[in-house]
Amino acid sequence: MNGGIKIKKLTTLLVTIFILSLISSLGAAAEIIVQPGNSIQNTVNSSSSGDIITVKPGIYTENIVVTKDDLTIRSESGNPDNTIIKAKSSGASVFFLQGDNIKITGLKAVGATRSGNAGICLSSCSNCIIENNKLLSNCYGIYLLRSKGNKLSKNTATNNLQYGIVL
Protein backbone atom coordinates (compact mmCIF):
# COMPACT_ATOMS: atom_id res chain seq x y z
CA MET A 1 0.00 0.00 0.00
CA ASN A 2 2.76 2.37 0.86
CA GLY A 3 4.43 1.74 -2.54
CA GLY A 4 1.21 2.71 -4.38
CA ILE A 5 1.12 6.11 -2.67
CA LYS A 6 4.77 6.77 -3.60
CA ILE A 7 4.13 5.90 -7.26
CA LYS A 8 1.07 8.16 -7.31
CA LYS A 9 3.08 11.05 -5.83
CA LEU A 10 5.94 10.44 -8.28
CA THR A 11 3.51 10.38 -11.22
CA THR A 12 1.86 13.60 -10.06
CA LEU A 13 5.28 15.25 -9.66
CA LEU A 14 6.41 14.19 -13.14
CA VAL A 15 3.17 15.42 -14.75
CA THR A 16 3.53 18.77 -12.94
CA ILE A 17 7.14 19.18 -14.10
CA PHE A 18 6.13 18.33 -17.67
CA ILE A 19 3.29 20.90 -17.68
CA LEU A 20 5.50 23.60 -16.17
CA SER A 21 8.21 22.98 -18.77
CA LEU A 22 5.64 23.33 -21.56
CA ILE A 23 4.31 26.58 -20.11
CA SER A 24 7.79 28.08 -19.66
CA SER A 25 8.77 27.38 -23.28
CA LEU A 26 5.68 29.03 -24.77
CA GLY A 27 7.03 32.57 -24.40
CA ALA A 28 10.61 31.77 -25.37
CA ALA A 29 12.20 33.95 -28.03
CA ALA A 30 13.13 32.31 -31.29
CA GLU A 31 16.01 32.99 -33.63
CA ILE A 32 14.82 33.10 -37.22
CA ILE A 33 17.34 32.95 -40.08
CA VAL A 34 16.70 34.83 -43.34
CA GLN A 35 18.55 33.52 -46.41
CA PRO A 36 19.23 35.52 -49.59
CA GLY A 37 16.17 35.25 -51.84
CA ASN A 38 13.81 35.17 -48.83
CA SER A 39 11.86 38.16 -47.54
CA ILE A 40 12.87 39.95 -44.36
CA GLN A 41 9.39 41.57 -44.29
CA ASN A 42 7.65 38.16 -44.38
CA THR A 43 9.88 37.04 -41.53
CA VAL A 44 9.03 40.17 -39.52
CA ASN A 45 5.32 39.60 -40.18
CA SER A 46 5.45 36.02 -38.89
CA SER A 47 7.69 36.77 -35.90
CA SER A 48 6.70 37.34 -32.29
CA SER A 49 7.88 39.91 -29.78
CA GLY A 50 11.24 38.89 -28.39
CA ASP A 51 12.39 37.10 -31.56
CA ILE A 52 15.79 37.64 -33.13
CA ILE A 53 15.85 37.81 -36.91
CA THR A 54 19.31 37.01 -38.24
CA VAL A 55 19.94 38.01 -41.85
CA LYS A 56 22.55 36.05 -43.81
CA PRO A 57 24.98 38.06 -45.97
CA GLY A 58 23.56 39.05 -49.34
CA ILE A 59 21.54 41.72 -51.11
CA TYR A 60 17.84 42.05 -50.26
CA THR A 61 15.53 44.37 -52.21
CA GLU A 62 12.57 45.46 -50.08
CA ASN A 63 11.17 48.11 -47.77
CA ILE A 64 10.65 46.75 -44.26
CA VAL A 65 7.97 47.95 -41.84
CA VAL A 66 8.34 46.84 -38.21
CA THR A 67 5.37 47.44 -35.89
CA LYS A 68 6.12 44.75 -33.31
CA ASP A 69 7.81 45.57 -30.02
CA ASP A 70 10.91 43.78 -28.71
CA LEU A 71 12.29 42.59 -32.03
CA THR A 72 15.92 42.34 -33.16
CA ILE A 73 16.99 42.39 -36.80
CA ARG A 74 20.70 41.79 -37.21
CA SER A 75 23.19 40.67 -39.80
CA GLU A 76 24.75 37.30 -39.20
CA SER A 77 28.24 38.60 -39.94
CA GLY A 78 27.89 41.90 -38.08
CA ASN A 79 29.39 43.49 -41.18
CA PRO A 80 27.07 45.99 -42.93
CA ASP A 81 29.20 45.81 -46.09
CA ASN A 82 28.00 42.29 -46.90
CA THR A 83 24.38 42.43 -45.70
CA ILE A 84 22.66 45.05 -47.86
CA ILE A 85 19.01 46.08 -47.91
CA LYS A 86 18.09 48.09 -51.02
CA ALA A 87 14.80 49.97 -51.08
CA LYS A 88 12.35 48.30 -53.44
CA SER A 89 10.54 51.65 -53.57
CA SER A 90 12.62 54.81 -53.41
CA GLY A 91 9.49 56.53 -52.06
CA ALA A 92 9.55 54.65 -48.74
CA SER A 93 12.13 54.24 -45.99
CA VAL A 94 14.23 51.09 -46.17
CA PHE A 95 13.34 50.38 -42.52
CA PHE A 96 10.25 52.06 -41.07
CA LEU A 97 9.96 51.33 -37.35
CA GLN A 98 6.82 51.93 -35.30
CA GLY A 99 7.42 49.97 -32.13
CA ASP A 100 9.40 49.99 -28.93
CA ASN A 101 12.58 48.12 -28.00
CA ILE A 102 13.51 47.29 -31.59
CA LYS A 103 17.16 46.66 -32.39
CA ILE A 104 18.66 47.03 -35.88
CA THR A 105 22.34 46.14 -36.16
CA GLY A 106 25.00 45.36 -38.74
CA LEU A 107 23.04 46.21 -41.91
CA LYS A 108 23.52 48.54 -44.87
CA ALA A 109 20.37 50.42 -45.98
CA VAL A 110 20.38 52.19 -49.36
CA GLY A 111 18.05 53.71 -51.92
CA ALA A 112 15.25 55.57 -50.07
CA THR A 113 15.88 58.70 -52.13
CA ARG A 114 12.52 60.47 -52.28
CA SER A 115 12.04 63.44 -50.01
CA GLY A 116 11.40 62.60 -46.35
CA ASN A 117 12.50 58.95 -46.53
CA ALA A 118 15.40 57.36 -44.72
CA GLY A 119 17.58 54.32 -44.49
CA ILE A 120 16.09 53.84 -41.02
CA CYS A 121 13.07 55.85 -39.85
CA LEU A 122 11.87 55.63 -36.24
CA SER A 123 8.32 56.94 -35.94
CA SER A 124 6.85 57.20 -32.43
CA CYS A 125 9.43 54.72 -31.13
CA SER A 126 11.10 54.47 -27.77
CA ASN A 127 14.04 52.53 -26.38
CA CYS A 128 15.22 51.29 -29.78
CA ILE A 129 18.87 50.54 -30.54
CA ILE A 130 20.30 51.37 -33.94
CA GLU A 131 23.97 50.41 -34.08
CA ASN A 132 26.75 49.48 -36.46
CA ASN A 133 24.74 50.19 -39.62
CA LYS A 134 25.70 51.95 -42.85
CA LEU A 135 23.12 54.31 -44.33
CA LEU A 136 24.04 55.44 -47.82
CA SER A 137 22.31 57.13 -50.75
CA ASN A 138 19.01 57.86 -48.99
CA CYS A 139 17.25 61.19 -48.52
CA TYR A 140 18.10 60.93 -44.78
CA GLY A 141 20.35 58.34 -43.19
CA ILE A 142 18.41 58.03 -39.92
CA TYR A 143 15.20 59.91 -39.20
CA LEU A 144 13.74 60.11 -35.68
CA LEU A 145 10.16 61.35 -35.74
CA ARG A 146 8.26 61.75 -32.42
CA SER A 147 10.63 59.23 -30.83
CA LYS A 148 12.43 59.24 -27.50
CA GLY A 149 14.94 57.29 -25.46
CA ASN A 150 16.55 55.63 -28.47
CA LYS A 151 20.24 54.80 -28.77
CA LEU A 152 22.14 55.46 -31.99
CA SER A 153 25.76 54.28 -31.96
CA LYS A 154 28.54 53.33 -34.34
CA ASN A 155 26.45 54.05 -37.46
CA THR A 156 27.82 55.56 -40.67
CA ALA A 157 25.51 57.90 -42.58
CA THR A 158 27.20 59.20 -45.73
CA ASN A 159 26.27 60.31 -49.24
CA ASN A 160 22.64 60.88 -48.27
CA LEU A 161 20.82 63.53 -50.28
CA GLN A 162 19.93 65.88 -47.42
CA TYR A 163 21.04 64.79 -43.93
CA GLY A 164 22.83 61.97 -42.17
CA ILE A 165 20.64 62.10 -39.05
CA VAL A 166 17.41 64.08 -38.62
CA LEU A 167 16.03 64.64 -35.12
mmCIF file with all atom_site columns, C-alpha atoms in Angstrom:
data_model
loop_
_atom_site.group_PDB
_atom_site.id
_atom_site.type_symbol
_atom_site.label_atom_id
_atom_site.label_alt_id
_atom_site.label_comp_id
_atom_site.label_asym_id
_atom_site.label_entity_id
_atom_site.label_seq_id
_atom_site.pdbx_PDB_ins_code
_atom_site.Cartn_x
_atom_site.Cartn_y
_atom_site.Cartn_z
_atom_site.occupancy
_atom_site.B_iso_or_equiv
_atom_site.pdbx_formal_charge
_atom_site.auth_seq_id
_atom_site.auth_comp_id
_atom_site.auth_asym_id
_atom_site.auth_atom_id
_atom_site.pdbx_PDB_model_num
ATOM 1   C CA . MET A 1 1   ? 0.000  0.000  0.000   1.00 0.00 ? 1   MET A CA 1
ATOM 2   C CA . ASN A 1 2   ? 2.763  2.371  0.859   1.00 0.00 ? 2   ASN A CA 1
ATOM 3   C CA . GLY A 1 3   ? 4.431  1.741  -2.543  1.00 0.00 ? 3   GLY A CA 1
ATOM 4   C CA . GLY A 1 4   ? 1.210  2.708  -4.380  1.00 0.00 ? 4   GLY A CA 1
ATOM 5   C CA . ILE A 1 5   ? 1.116  6.106  -2.674  1.00 0.00 ? 5   ILE A CA 1
ATOM 6   C CA . LYS A 1 6   ? 4.769  6.774  -3.599  1.00 0.00 ? 6   LYS A CA 1
ATOM 7   C CA . ILE A 1 7   ? 4.134  5.901  -7.261  1.00 0.00 ? 7   ILE A CA 1
ATOM 8   C CA . LYS A 1 8   ? 1.067  8.155  -7.307  1.00 0.00 ? 8   LYS A CA 1
ATOM 9   C CA . LYS A 1 9   ? 3.080  11.053 -5.828  1.00 0.00 ? 9   LYS A CA 1
ATOM 10  C CA . LEU A 1 10  ? 5.936  10.443 -8.281  1.00 0.00 ? 10  LEU A CA 1
ATOM 11  C CA . THR A 1 11  ? 3.509  10.385 -11.224 1.00 0.00 ? 11  THR A CA 1
ATOM 12  C CA . THR A 1 12  ? 1.865  13.601 -10.061 1.00 0.00 ? 12  THR A CA 1
ATOM 13  C CA . LEU A 1 13  ? 5.281  15.252 -9.658  1.00 0.00 ? 13  LEU A CA 1
ATOM 14  C CA . LEU A 1 14  ? 6.409  14.191 -13.144 1.00 0.00 ? 14  LEU A CA 1
ATOM 15  C CA . VAL A 1 15  ? 3.174  15.423 -14.754 1.00 0.00 ? 15  VAL A CA 1
ATOM 16  C CA . THR A 1 16  ? 3.525  18.768 -12.939 1.00 0.00 ? 16  THR A CA 1
ATOM 17  C CA . ILE A 1 17  ? 7.136  19.185 -14.096 1.00 0.00 ? 17  ILE A CA 1
ATOM 18  C CA . PHE A 1 18  ? 6.128  18.334 -17.674 1.00 0.00 ? 18  PHE A CA 1
ATOM 19  C CA . ILE A 1 19  ? 3.291  20.895 -17.675 1.00 0.00 ? 19  ILE A CA 1
ATOM 20  C CA . LEU A 1 20  ? 5.505  23.600 -16.171 1.00 0.00 ? 20  LEU A CA 1
ATOM 21  C CA . SER A 1 21  ? 8.206  22.982 -18.770 1.00 0.00 ? 21  SER A CA 1
ATOM 22  C CA . LEU A 1 22  ? 5.640  23.332 -21.563 1.00 0.00 ? 22  LEU A CA 1
ATOM 23  C CA . ILE A 1 23  ? 4.311  26.579 -20.108 1.00 0.00 ? 23  ILE A CA 1
ATOM 24  C CA . SER A 1 24  ? 7.795  28.076 -19.662 1.00 0.00 ? 24  SER A CA 1
ATOM 25  C CA . SER A 1 25  ? 8.770  27.382 -23.277 1.00 0.00 ? 25  SER A CA 1
ATOM 26  C CA . LEU A 1 26  ? 5.682  29.031 -24.766 1.00 0.00 ? 26  LEU A CA 1
ATOM 27  C CA . GLY A 1 27  ? 7.030  32.572 -24.397 1.00 0.00 ? 27  GLY A CA 1
ATOM 28  C CA . ALA A 1 28  ? 10.614 31.775 -25.373 1.00 0.00 ? 28  ALA A CA 1
ATOM 29  C CA . ALA A 1 29  ? 12.200 33.945 -28.028 1.00 0.00 ? 29  ALA A CA 1
ATOM 30  C CA . ALA A 1 30  ? 13.130 32.307 -31.292 1.00 0.00 ? 30  ALA A CA 1
ATOM 31  C CA . GLU A 1 31  ? 16.008 32.992 -33.633 1.00 0.00 ? 31  GLU A CA 1
ATOM 32  C CA . ILE A 1 32  ? 14.818 33.098 -37.223 1.00 0.00 ? 32  ILE A CA 1
ATOM 33  C CA . ILE A 1 33  ? 17.339 32.949 -40.080 1.00 0.00 ? 33  ILE A CA 1
ATOM 34  C CA . VAL A 1 34  ? 16.703 34.831 -43.345 1.00 0.00 ? 34  VAL A CA 1
ATOM 35  C CA . GLN A 1 35  ? 18.553 33.515 -46.406 1.00 0.00 ? 35  GLN A CA 1
ATOM 36  C CA . PRO A 1 36  ? 19.227 35.521 -49.587 1.00 0.00 ? 36  PRO A CA 1
ATOM 37  C CA . GLY A 1 37  ? 16.172 35.253 -51.835 1.00 0.00 ? 37  GLY A CA 1
ATOM 38  C CA . ASN A 1 38  ? 13.809 35.170 -48.832 1.00 0.00 ? 38  ASN A CA 1
ATOM 39  C CA . SER A 1 39  ? 11.857 38.155 -47.542 1.00 0.00 ? 39  SER A CA 1
ATOM 40  C CA . ILE A 1 40  ? 12.871 39.950 -44.363 1.00 0.00 ? 40  ILE A CA 1
ATOM 41  C CA . GLN A 1 41  ? 9.390  41.566 -44.294 1.00 0.00 ? 41  GLN A CA 1
ATOM 42  C CA . ASN A 1 42  ? 7.647  38.162 -44.382 1.00 0.00 ? 42  ASN A CA 1
ATOM 43  C CA . THR A 1 43  ? 9.879  37.037 -41.530 1.00 0.00 ? 43  THR A CA 1
ATOM 44  C CA . VAL A 1 44  ? 9.031  40.169 -39.524 1.00 0.00 ? 44  VAL A CA 1
ATOM 45  C CA . ASN A 1 45  ? 5.321  39.603 -40.179 1.00 0.00 ? 45  ASN A CA 1
ATOM 46  C CA . SER A 1 46  ? 5.452  36.024 -38.892 1.00 0.00 ? 46  SER A CA 1
ATOM 47  C CA . SER A 1 47  ? 7.687  36.768 -35.899 1.00 0.00 ? 47  SER A CA 1
ATOM 48  C CA . SER A 1 48  ? 6.702  37.342 -32.287 1.00 0.00 ? 48  SER A CA 1
ATOM 49  C CA . SER A 1 49  ? 7.876  39.914 -29.780 1.00 0.00 ? 49  SER A CA 1
ATOM 50  C CA . GLY A 1 50  ? 11.242 38.891 -28.394 1.00 0.00 ? 50  GLY A CA 1
ATOM 51  C CA . ASP A 1 51  ? 12.389 37.104 -31.556 1.00 0.00 ? 51  ASP A CA 1
ATOM 52  C CA . ILE A 1 52  ? 15.789 37.639 -33.128 1.00 0.00 ? 52  ILE A CA 1
ATOM 53  C CA . ILE A 1 53  ? 15.852 37.808 -36.914 1.00 0.00 ? 53  ILE A CA 1
ATOM 54  C CA . THR A 1 54  ? 19.313 37.011 -38.236 1.00 0.00 ? 54  THR A CA 1
ATOM 55  C CA . VAL A 1 55  ? 19.938 38.008 -41.848 1.00 0.00 ? 55  VAL A CA 1
ATOM 56  C CA . LYS A 1 56  ? 22.550 36.050 -43.806 1.00 0.00 ? 56  LYS A CA 1
ATOM 57  C CA . PRO A 1 57  ? 24.979 38.064 -45.965 1.00 0.00 ? 57  PRO A CA 1
ATOM 58  C CA . GLY A 1 58  ? 23.558 39.047 -49.345 1.00 0.00 ? 58  GLY A CA 1
ATOM 59  C CA . ILE A 1 59  ? 21.537 41.725 -51.111 1.00 0.00 ? 59  ILE A CA 1
ATOM 60  C CA . TYR A 1 60  ? 17.840 42.053 -50.259 1.00 0.00 ? 60  TYR A CA 1
ATOM 61  C CA . THR A 1 61  ? 15.530 44.365 -52.208 1.00 0.00 ? 61  THR A CA 1
ATOM 62  C CA . GLU A 1 62  ? 12.571 45.461 -50.083 1.00 0.00 ? 62  GLU A CA 1
ATOM 63  C CA . ASN A 1 63  ? 11.167 48.106 -47.770 1.00 0.00 ? 63  ASN A CA 1
ATOM 64  C CA . ILE A 1 64  ? 10.648 46.751 -44.258 1.00 0.00 ? 64  ILE A CA 1
ATOM 65  C CA . VAL A 1 65  ? 7.967  47.948 -41.839 1.00 0.00 ? 65  VAL A CA 1
ATOM 66  C CA . VAL A 1 66  ? 8.335  46.840 -38.211 1.00 0.00 ? 66  VAL A CA 1
ATOM 67  C CA . THR A 1 67  ? 5.373  47.439 -35.895 1.00 0.00 ? 67  THR A CA 1
ATOM 68  C CA . LYS A 1 68  ? 6.117  44.745 -33.307 1.00 0.00 ? 68  LYS A CA 1
ATOM 69  C CA . ASP A 1 69  ? 7.813  45.568 -30.021 1.00 0.00 ? 69  ASP A CA 1
ATOM 70  C CA . ASP A 1 70  ? 10.910 43.782 -28.710 1.00 0.00 ? 70  ASP A CA 1
ATOM 71  C CA . LEU A 1 71  ? 12.290 42.588 -32.029 1.00 0.00 ? 71  LEU A CA 1
ATOM 72  C CA . THR A 1 72  ? 15.923 42.337 -33.156 1.00 0.00 ? 72  THR A CA 1
ATOM 73  C CA . ILE A 1 73  ? 16.992 42.387 -36.798 1.00 0.00 ? 73  ILE A CA 1
ATOM 74  C CA . ARG A 1 74  ? 20.699 41.794 -37.208 1.00 0.00 ? 74  ARG A CA 1
ATOM 75  C CA . SER A 1 75  ? 23.186 40.671 -39.803 1.00 0.00 ? 75  SER A CA 1
ATOM 76  C CA . GLU A 1 76  ? 24.752 37.298 -39.198 1.00 0.00 ? 76  GLU A CA 1
ATOM 77  C CA . SER A 1 77  ? 28.243 38.602 -39.941 1.00 0.00 ? 77  SER A CA 1
ATOM 78  C CA . GLY A 1 78  ? 27.893 41.896 -38.078 1.00 0.00 ? 78  GLY A CA 1
ATOM 79  C CA . ASN A 1 79  ? 29.394 43.495 -41.185 1.00 0.00 ? 79  ASN A CA 1
ATOM 80  C CA . PRO A 1 80  ? 27.073 45.992 -42.935 1.00 0.00 ? 80  PRO A CA 1
ATOM 81  C CA . ASP A 1 81  ? 29.197 45.808 -46.089 1.00 0.00 ? 81  ASP A CA 1
ATOM 82  C CA . ASN A 1 82  ? 28.001 42.290 -46.896 1.00 0.00 ? 82  ASN A CA 1
ATOM 83  C CA . THR A 1 83  ? 24.383 42.433 -45.698 1.00 0.00 ? 83  THR A CA 1
ATOM 84  C CA . ILE A 1 84  ? 22.662 45.048 -47.855 1.00 0.00 ? 84  ILE A CA 1
ATOM 85  C CA . ILE A 1 85  ? 19.014 46.084 -47.915 1.00 0.00 ? 85  ILE A CA 1
ATOM 86  C CA . LYS A 1 86  ? 18.088 48.090 -51.022 1.00 0.00 ? 86  LYS A CA 1
ATOM 87  C CA . ALA A 1 87  ? 14.800 49.971 -51.080 1.00 0.00 ? 87  ALA A CA 1
ATOM 88  C CA . LYS A 1 88  ? 12.348 48.301 -53.443 1.00 0.00 ? 88  LYS A CA 1
ATOM 89  C CA . SER A 1 89  ? 10.538 51.649 -53.572 1.00 0.00 ? 89  SER A CA 1
ATOM 90  C CA . SER A 1 90  ? 12.619 54.813 -53.405 1.00 0.00 ? 90  SER A CA 1
ATOM 91  C CA . GLY A 1 91  ? 9.489  56.532 -52.059 1.00 0.00 ? 91  GLY A CA 1
ATOM 92  C CA . ALA A 1 92  ? 9.552  54.648 -48.736 1.00 0.00 ? 92  ALA A CA 1
ATOM 93  C CA . SER A 1 93  ? 12.132 54.242 -45.992 1.00 0.00 ? 93  SER A CA 1
ATOM 94  C CA . VAL A 1 94  ? 14.230 51.088 -46.173 1.00 0.00 ? 94  VAL A CA 1
ATOM 95  C CA . PHE A 1 95  ? 13.341 50.380 -42.520 1.00 0.00 ? 95  PHE A CA 1
ATOM 96  C CA . PHE A 1 96  ? 10.249 52.059 -41.068 1.00 0.00 ? 96  PHE A CA 1
ATOM 97  C CA . LEU A 1 97  ? 9.960  51.333 -37.346 1.00 0.00 ? 97  LEU A CA 1
ATOM 98  C CA . GLN A 1 98  ? 6.819  51.925 -35.298 1.00 0.00 ? 98  GLN A CA 1
ATOM 99  C CA . GLY A 1 99  ? 7.420  49.970 -32.135 1.00 0.00 ? 99  GLY A CA 1
ATOM 100 C CA . ASP A 1 100 ? 9.398  49.995 -28.930 1.00 0.00 ? 100 ASP A CA 1
ATOM 101 C CA . ASN A 1 101 ? 12.577 48.120 -27.996 1.00 0.00 ? 101 ASN A CA 1
ATOM 102 C CA . ILE A 1 102 ? 13.507 47.292 -31.589 1.00 0.00 ? 102 ILE A CA 1
ATOM 103 C CA . LYS A 1 103 ? 17.160 46.659 -32.391 1.00 0.00 ? 103 LYS A CA 1
ATOM 104 C CA . ILE A 1 104 ? 18.661 47.026 -35.876 1.00 0.00 ? 104 ILE A CA 1
ATOM 105 C CA . THR A 1 105 ? 22.341 46.145 -36.164 1.00 0.00 ? 105 THR A CA 1
ATOM 106 C CA . GLY A 1 106 ? 25.002 45.364 -38.738 1.00 0.00 ? 106 GLY A CA 1
ATOM 107 C CA . LEU A 1 107 ? 23.041 46.211 -41.910 1.00 0.00 ? 107 LEU A CA 1
ATOM 108 C CA . LYS A 1 108 ? 23.521 48.540 -44.868 1.00 0.00 ? 108 LYS A CA 1
ATOM 109 C CA . ALA A 1 109 ? 20.366 50.416 -45.978 1.00 0.00 ? 109 ALA A CA 1
ATOM 110 C CA . VAL A 1 110 ? 20.376 52.186 -49.356 1.00 0.00 ? 110 VAL A CA 1
ATOM 111 C CA . GLY A 1 111 ? 18.046 53.708 -51.921 1.00 0.00 ? 111 GLY A CA 1
ATOM 112 C CA . ALA A 1 112 ? 15.250 55.567 -50.071 1.00 0.00 ? 112 ALA A CA 1
ATOM 113 C CA . THR A 1 113 ? 15.881 58.700 -52.125 1.00 0.00 ? 113 THR A CA 1
ATOM 114 C CA . ARG A 1 114 ? 12.523 60.466 -52.281 1.00 0.00 ? 114 ARG A CA 1
ATOM 115 C CA . SER A 1 115 ? 12.041 63.443 -50.010 1.00 0.00 ? 115 SER A CA 1
ATOM 116 C CA . GLY A 1 116 ? 11.403 62.603 -46.350 1.00 0.00 ? 116 GLY A CA 1
ATOM 117 C CA . ASN A 1 117 ? 12.496 58.952 -46.531 1.00 0.00 ? 117 ASN A CA 1
ATOM 118 C CA . ALA A 1 118 ? 15.399 57.364 -44.717 1.00 0.00 ? 118 ALA A CA 1
ATOM 119 C CA . GLY A 1 119 ? 17.580 54.319 -44.488 1.00 0.00 ? 119 GLY A CA 1
ATOM 120 C CA . ILE A 1 120 ? 16.086 53.836 -41.017 1.00 0.00 ? 120 ILE A CA 1
ATOM 121 C CA . CYS A 1 121 ? 13.071 55.851 -39.848 1.00 0.00 ? 121 CYS A CA 1
ATOM 122 C CA . LEU A 1 122 ? 11.873 55.634 -36.244 1.00 0.00 ? 122 LEU A CA 1
ATOM 123 C CA . SER A 1 123 ? 8.317  56.943 -35.940 1.00 0.00 ? 123 SER A CA 1
ATOM 124 C CA . SER A 1 124 ? 6.847  57.196 -32.426 1.00 0.00 ? 124 SER A CA 1
ATOM 125 C CA . CYS A 1 125 ? 9.428  54.716 -31.127 1.00 0.00 ? 125 CYS A CA 1
ATOM 126 C CA . SER A 1 126 ? 11.104 54.466 -27.767 1.00 0.00 ? 126 SER A CA 1
ATOM 127 C CA . ASN A 1 127 ? 14.044 52.527 -26.378 1.00 0.00 ? 127 ASN A CA 1
ATOM 128 C CA . CYS A 1 128 ? 15.223 51.287 -29.776 1.00 0.00 ? 128 CYS A CA 1
ATOM 129 C CA . ILE A 1 129 ? 18.875 50.539 -30.537 1.00 0.00 ? 129 ILE A CA 1
ATOM 130 C CA . ILE A 1 130 ? 20.303 51.375 -33.942 1.00 0.00 ? 130 ILE A CA 1
ATOM 131 C CA . GLU A 1 131 ? 23.966 50.405 -34.085 1.00 0.00 ? 131 GLU A CA 1
ATOM 132 C CA . ASN A 1 132 ? 26.754 49.475 -36.465 1.00 0.00 ? 132 ASN A CA 1
ATOM 133 C CA . ASN A 1 133 ? 24.736 50.192 -39.621 1.00 0.00 ? 133 ASN A CA 1
ATOM 134 C CA . LYS A 1 134 ? 25.696 51.952 -42.846 1.00 0.00 ? 134 LYS A CA 1
ATOM 135 C CA . LEU A 1 135 ? 23.118 54.307 -44.334 1.00 0.00 ? 135 LEU A CA 1
ATOM 136 C CA . LEU A 1 136 ? 24.043 55.443 -47.823 1.00 0.00 ? 136 LEU A CA 1
ATOM 137 C CA . SER A 1 137 ? 22.306 57.131 -50.750 1.00 0.00 ? 137 SER A CA 1
ATOM 138 C CA . ASN A 1 138 ? 19.009 57.857 -48.989 1.00 0.00 ? 138 ASN A CA 1
ATOM 139 C CA . CYS A 1 139 ? 17.251 61.191 -48.517 1.00 0.00 ? 139 CYS A CA 1
ATOM 140 C CA . TYR A 1 140 ? 18.104 60.930 -44.783 1.00 0.00 ? 140 TYR A CA 1
ATOM 141 C CA . GLY A 1 141 ? 20.354 58.335 -43.194 1.00 0.00 ? 141 GLY A CA 1
ATOM 142 C CA . ILE A 1 142 ? 18.410 58.027 -39.921 1.00 0.00 ? 142 ILE A CA 1
ATOM 143 C CA . TYR A 1 143 ? 15.198 59.910 -39.201 1.00 0.00 ? 143 TYR A CA 1
ATOM 144 C CA . LEU A 1 144 ? 13.744 60.110 -35.681 1.00 0.00 ? 144 LEU A CA 1
ATOM 145 C CA . LEU A 1 145 ? 10.161 61.355 -35.736 1.00 0.00 ? 145 LEU A CA 1
ATOM 146 C CA . ARG A 1 146 ? 8.257  61.751 -32.419 1.00 0.00 ? 146 ARG A CA 1
ATOM 147 C CA . SER A 1 147 ? 10.631 59.229 -30.835 1.00 0.00 ? 147 SER A CA 1
ATOM 148 C CA . LYS A 1 148 ? 12.428 59.236 -27.501 1.00 0.00 ? 148 LYS A CA 1
ATOM 149 C CA . GLY A 1 149 ? 14.935 57.295 -25.458 1.00 0.00 ? 149 GLY A CA 1
ATOM 150 C CA . ASN A 1 150 ? 16.553 55.633 -28.467 1.00 0.00 ? 150 ASN A CA 1
ATOM 151 C CA . LYS A 1 151 ? 20.245 54.803 -28.775 1.00 0.00 ? 151 LYS A CA 1
ATOM 152 C CA . LEU A 1 152 ? 22.144 55.456 -31.989 1.00 0.00 ? 152 LEU A CA 1
ATOM 153 C CA . SER A 1 153 ? 25.756 54.284 -31.959 1.00 0.00 ? 153 SER A CA 1
ATOM 154 C CA . LYS A 1 154 ? 28.543 53.327 -34.343 1.00 0.00 ? 154 LYS A CA 1
ATOM 155 C CA . ASN A 1 155 ? 26.447 54.047 -37.457 1.00 0.00 ? 155 ASN A CA 1
ATOM 156 C CA . THR A 1 156 ? 27.825 55.557 -40.668 1.00 0.00 ? 156 THR A CA 1
ATOM 157 C CA . ALA A 1 157 ? 25.510 57.899 -42.579 1.00 0.00 ? 157 ALA A CA 1
ATOM 158 C CA . THR A 1 158 ? 27.200 59.200 -45.732 1.00 0.00 ? 158 THR A CA 1
ATOM 159 C CA . ASN A 1 159 ? 26.266 60.311 -49.242 1.00 0.00 ? 159 ASN A CA 1
ATOM 160 C CA . ASN A 1 160 ? 22.640 60.880 -48.265 1.00 0.00 ? 160 ASN A CA 1
ATOM 161 C CA . LEU A 1 161 ? 20.817 63.534 -50.280 1.00 0.00 ? 161 LEU A CA 1
ATOM 162 C CA . GLN A 1 162 ? 19.928 65.885 -47.422 1.00 0.00 ? 162 GLN A CA 1
ATOM 163 C CA . TYR A 1 163 ? 21.039 64.793 -43.934 1.00 0.00 ? 163 TYR A CA 1
ATOM 164 C CA . GLY A 1 164 ? 22.830 61.971 -42.172 1.00 0.00 ? 164 GLY A CA 1
ATOM 165 C CA . ILE A 1 165 ? 20.636 62.104 -39.054 1.00 0.00 ? 165 ILE A CA 1
ATOM 166 C CA . VAL A 1 166 ? 17.412 64.082 -38.624 1.00 0.00 ? 166 VAL A CA 1
ATOM 167 C CA . LEU A 1 167 ? 16.035 64.642 -35.123 1.00 0.00 ? 167 LEU A CA 1
#
